[in-house]
Amino acid sequence: MQAVASLRYGVIFKKAFSQPDIFTAFVKDILGIELDIDQVETEKSFPSPVGSIDSRFDLFAEDKTQRIIVDIQHRRYSDHYHCFLHYHCAALLEQGVTAKNYQPALEVYTIVILTSGDRHQRDMSQIDFDPKDRHGQGLGEIPHKILYLCPKYVNAETPEPWREWLLAIDDSLDEQVDETHYHKACVQKVLETIRKDTFTPQERARMKDEYSEEAWLQDKLGETLQQGLEQGLQQGLEQGRQEEKEEVALRLLAKGMEVALVAEVTGLPLEQVQSLSQ
C-alpha cells in the first residue's frame, strides 16, 4: 500500500494532471483524441469574461484543432451540471471575438470529474451538442461535448480505457492505494506524483485550506438540511396532504439529498420521488 494525497483536492489533481504527458494520455483514453500540446494551464480564465462571469478552468489545454477542459469537483451541488455547461459555453463563445462566422475554430471538449458522486449514480453522463434528426441520429455537424465522470460508480460496463483512471482516482480518496492494481504507465506516474512525501509546504497549506473550506460548507449544509427536514416533516404531519409531501421532497432533492432517503423521510413511493427528481 502507498500513502498518497487524495485526488479530491484541486491542488493535488492539478499537480498530477497538469503534466502534459499525463493529460494527453488521459484525454486519449477518455475521448479518443490525440492532443499535440506542450503545456497545460491551471486556473485558466479569459482576458474578457464571457457573460460577465469570470469562469476559471482547473485544467485547460489546446492544440491547433481542439480545446480540452478538465475540471475536478468533489462537493455535490444542485447546479453542477448547469455550472459546467456554462463553463463549456464560455470556452465556445470566447472564440467568437476573432471568428469570421459563428463556427468556432476549435472543437471544445469538457471533462468533469465528480469525485463525491452524484444523485443519478451513473459512471458517465454526456451533453452532446450535435443536432439530431427525429430518430435521434446525429448529423455530424457539431463535435463539442461535455462528459461528467463519476469514479464512484465504475461498473462492468464502464469502457475499458477509462476504468484504470477512474478506479485510481476513487482509490486515492482514502489516501491509501495499492499501486500493484494499476498498469498504465501514466496512471503509475499519477500515483508517484501524489505520494505524500513529495509535497511542498505550500501545497500542504493549500490542501489544509481546501479541507477547512469543505468542512465548513458541509457543516452549513447539514444545518440547512436539518432545518428543512424538521420544517418539512412538521408541515407534512400537520397537513397530511399529498401536495405538502411533494413540496418537502422537492426541497430536499434540491438540496442534494439522495432519492432513497427522501422517499424514506417523506413516506412517498420511491418511484414518485424519482419522478420528482427529474
XYZ file of C-alpha atoms in Angstrom:
278
model
C 0.000 0.000 0.000
C 1.148 3.507 -0.788
C 0.264 6.650 1.181
C -0.983 9.345 -1.190
C -2.779 12.660 -1.099
C -6.404 12.455 -2.185
C -7.248 13.483 -5.743
C -10.385 15.125 -4.350
C -8.210 18.179 -3.629
C -7.881 20.613 -6.514
C -4.242 21.363 -5.727
C -3.384 17.652 -5.885
C -5.410 16.890 -9.014
C -3.840 19.826 -10.827
C -0.334 18.854 -9.683
C -0.749 15.418 -11.263
C -2.849 16.088 -14.355
C -1.181 19.344 -15.434
C 1.772 17.271 -16.653
C 1.341 17.226 -20.463
C 2.092 13.515 -20.899
C -0.450 12.542 -18.217
C -3.045 14.989 -19.530
C -2.733 13.777 -23.129
C -2.845 10.095 -22.109
C -5.966 10.744 -20.002
C -7.707 12.633 -22.820
C -6.807 9.935 -25.353
C -8.327 7.190 -23.170
C -11.449 9.179 -22.265
C -12.193 10.937 -25.565
C -10.127 9.003 -28.100
C -8.442 12.270 -29.119
C -4.711 12.656 -29.793
C -3.579 16.030 -28.466
C -0.434 17.830 -29.609
C 0.440 20.117 -26.682
C 3.448 21.110 -24.625
C 1.601 22.956 -21.849
C -1.443 22.517 -19.618
C -2.680 25.702 -17.946
C -4.217 25.696 -14.466
C -6.803 28.170 -13.155
C -7.269 29.402 -16.700
C -9.503 32.411 -17.304
C -10.110 34.586 -20.366
C -8.981 38.262 -20.532
C -12.566 39.386 -21.164
C -15.066 37.362 -19.075
C -17.877 35.841 -21.123
C -21.344 36.741 -19.887
C -19.907 38.986 -17.157
C -18.764 35.917 -15.184
C -15.081 35.145 -14.724
C -15.066 31.391 -15.402
C -11.895 29.643 -14.241
C -10.920 26.227 -15.551
C -8.956 23.821 -13.359
C -7.006 22.393 -16.303
C -7.002 23.857 -19.802
C -5.117 22.833 -22.926
C -5.495 23.429 -26.620
C -3.744 22.478 -29.808
C -4.490 23.721 -33.313
C -7.820 21.921 -33.582
C -9.070 21.099 -30.095
C -9.618 22.872 -26.806
C -9.816 20.471 -23.867
C -11.007 21.419 -20.387
C -10.797 19.139 -17.339
C -12.442 20.155 -14.059
C -12.308 18.355 -10.712
C -15.288 18.709 -8.386
C -15.573 16.945 -5.048
C -18.555 18.668 -3.454
C -22.039 17.886 -4.695
C -24.016 20.932 -5.797
C -27.573 21.035 -7.089
C -26.371 23.044 -10.116
C -23.094 21.348 -11.066
C -24.499 20.217 -14.423
C -25.501 23.788 -15.237
C -22.282 25.232 -13.824
C -20.034 23.243 -16.144
C -22.387 23.774 -19.064
C -21.779 27.498 -18.531
C -18.005 26.947 -18.410
C -18.135 24.923 -21.605
C -20.219 27.533 -23.419
C -17.863 30.283 -22.244
C -14.962 28.421 -23.876
C -17.019 28.241 -27.076
C -18.224 31.832 -27.106
C -14.796 33.270 -26.289
C -13.679 32.190 -29.765
C -16.411 34.288 -31.385
C -14.415 37.501 -30.909
C -11.919 36.520 -33.614
C -14.005 34.065 -35.697
C -15.172 35.066 -39.174
C -18.554 33.428 -38.599
C -20.385 31.578 -35.824
C -18.356 28.380 -36.220
C -15.585 28.233 -33.591
C -12.107 27.488 -34.916
C -11.503 24.949 -32.137
C -13.580 21.973 -31.064
C -14.329 22.195 -27.331
C -14.494 19.179 -25.011
C -15.076 19.419 -21.275
C -14.431 16.541 -18.860
C -15.842 16.958 -15.348
C -14.654 14.579 -12.613
C -17.259 14.313 -9.816
C -15.274 12.531 -7.105
C -18.008 12.555 -4.448
C -20.557 11.003 -6.776
C -23.913 12.258 -7.981
C -27.554 11.561 -7.178
C -28.067 9.869 -10.561
C -25.354 7.297 -9.771
C -24.010 6.971 -13.325
C -20.375 6.348 -14.168
C -20.738 8.718 -17.136
C -23.285 11.172 -18.465
C -22.897 13.347 -21.523
C -24.136 16.524 -23.163
C -23.770 16.110 -26.920
C -24.269 19.304 -28.922
C -24.667 17.645 -32.313
C -28.130 18.212 -33.904
C -30.265 15.066 -34.116
C -32.997 14.113 -36.527
C -36.340 12.904 -35.199
C -34.927 9.366 -34.967
C -32.120 10.541 -32.702
C -29.469 10.190 -35.410
C -26.705 12.793 -35.177
C -25.972 14.970 -38.206
C -22.232 15.198 -37.572
C -22.308 18.992 -37.633
C -21.198 19.945 -34.115
C -18.497 17.933 -32.294
C -18.471 19.785 -28.959
C -19.438 17.762 -25.883
C -19.299 17.604 -22.094
C -18.581 14.398 -20.175
C -19.423 14.067 -16.481
C -17.472 11.163 -14.959
C -18.162 9.692 -11.502
C -15.328 7.352 -10.394
C -17.514 6.104 -7.543
C -19.840 4.294 -9.958
C -17.385 2.376 -12.159
C -19.045 -0.901 -13.161
C -18.704 -3.849 -15.515
C -19.993 -1.764 -18.436
C -17.568 1.132 -17.942
C -15.371 1.332 -21.083
C -12.052 -0.403 -20.503
C -9.818 2.583 -21.433
C -11.497 4.644 -18.681
C -11.518 2.060 -15.909
C -7.988 2.305 -14.566
C -8.044 6.110 -14.466
C -11.377 6.271 -12.639
C -10.524 3.454 -10.249
C -7.205 5.115 -9.355
C -8.925 8.459 -8.700
C -11.523 6.800 -6.473
C -8.874 4.653 -4.772
C -6.906 7.758 -3.783
C -9.794 9.349 -1.884
C -8.985 7.494 1.359
C -5.289 8.395 0.909
C -4.173 4.770 0.507
C -3.699 2.973 -2.823
C -2.453 -0.444 -3.798
C -0.210 0.564 -6.681
C 0.068 -3.038 -7.909
C -3.516 -2.813 -9.206
C -2.553 -0.278 -11.877
C -0.555 -0.975 -15.012
C -0.839 2.051 -17.284
C 2.447 3.971 -17.215
C 0.744 7.364 -16.826
C -1.554 6.122 -14.047
C 1.544 4.873 -12.224
C 3.090 8.311 -12.764
C -0.006 9.942 -11.240
C 0.334 7.742 -8.147
C 4.027 8.581 -7.885
C 3.273 12.305 -8.242
C 0.720 12.296 -5.409
C 2.828 10.366 -2.897
C 2.532 12.135 0.440
C 6.282 12.542 0.864
C 6.612 14.570 -2.363
C 4.653 17.713 -1.457
C 5.984 21.175 -0.791
C 4.948 23.171 2.299
C 2.925 25.447 0.016
C 0.981 22.506 -1.429
C 0.283 21.150 2.040
C -1.051 24.562 3.077
C -3.371 24.623 0.046
C -4.669 21.158 0.971
C -5.433 22.288 4.511
C -7.253 25.361 3.191
C -9.389 23.222 0.884
C -10.139 20.771 3.690
C -11.198 23.558 6.079
C -13.428 25.181 3.469
C -15.084 21.871 2.661
C -15.661 21.043 6.334
C -17.289 24.454 6.887
C -19.584 24.007 3.870
C -20.571 20.516 4.983
C -21.497 21.870 8.427
C -23.640 24.614 6.887
C -25.280 22.123 4.514
C -26.033 19.796 7.423
C -27.693 22.616 9.362
C -29.766 23.637 6.330
C -30.878 20.081 5.625
C -31.832 19.517 9.244
C -33.880 22.715 9.353
C -35.590 21.844 6.079
C -36.252 18.316 7.280
C -37.772 19.460 10.568
C -39.929 22.143 8.948
C -40.971 19.890 6.091
C -41.889 16.951 8.321
C -43.844 19.167 10.669
C -45.862 20.539 7.767
C -46.421 17.052 6.393
C -47.588 15.698 9.739
C -49.878 18.646 10.417
C -51.359 18.972 6.945
C -51.276 15.329 5.941
C -51.764 16.243 2.315
C -50.008 14.742 -0.689
C -49.111 18.185 -2.058
C -47.225 19.063 1.113
C -45.221 15.848 0.995
C -44.248 16.514 -2.601
C -43.179 20.053 -1.722
C -40.974 18.722 1.068
C -39.472 16.119 -1.269
C -38.685 18.748 -3.899
C -36.928 20.962 -1.345
C -34.825 18.062 -0.075
C -33.943 16.918 -3.587
C -32.893 20.469 -4.467
C -30.515 20.404 -1.513
C -28.871 17.243 -2.822
C -30.442 14.580 -0.603
C -30.426 11.097 -2.164
C -33.698 9.867 -3.715
C -33.996 6.805 -1.484
C -33.534 8.882 1.683
C -36.110 11.443 0.529
C -38.581 8.610 -0.058
C -37.906 7.230 3.420
C -38.236 10.628 5.111
C -41.407 11.755 3.323
C -43.131 8.386 3.058
C -43.639 8.880 -0.669
C -43.168 5.903 -3.018
C -39.639 5.621 -4.410
C -40.945 5.797 -7.998
C -42.759 9.057 -7.259
C -39.646 10.640 -5.731
C -37.587 9.516 -8.733
C -40.152 11.205 -10.976
C -39.972 14.401 -8.924
C -36.158 14.397 -9.103
C -36.352 14.539 -12.893
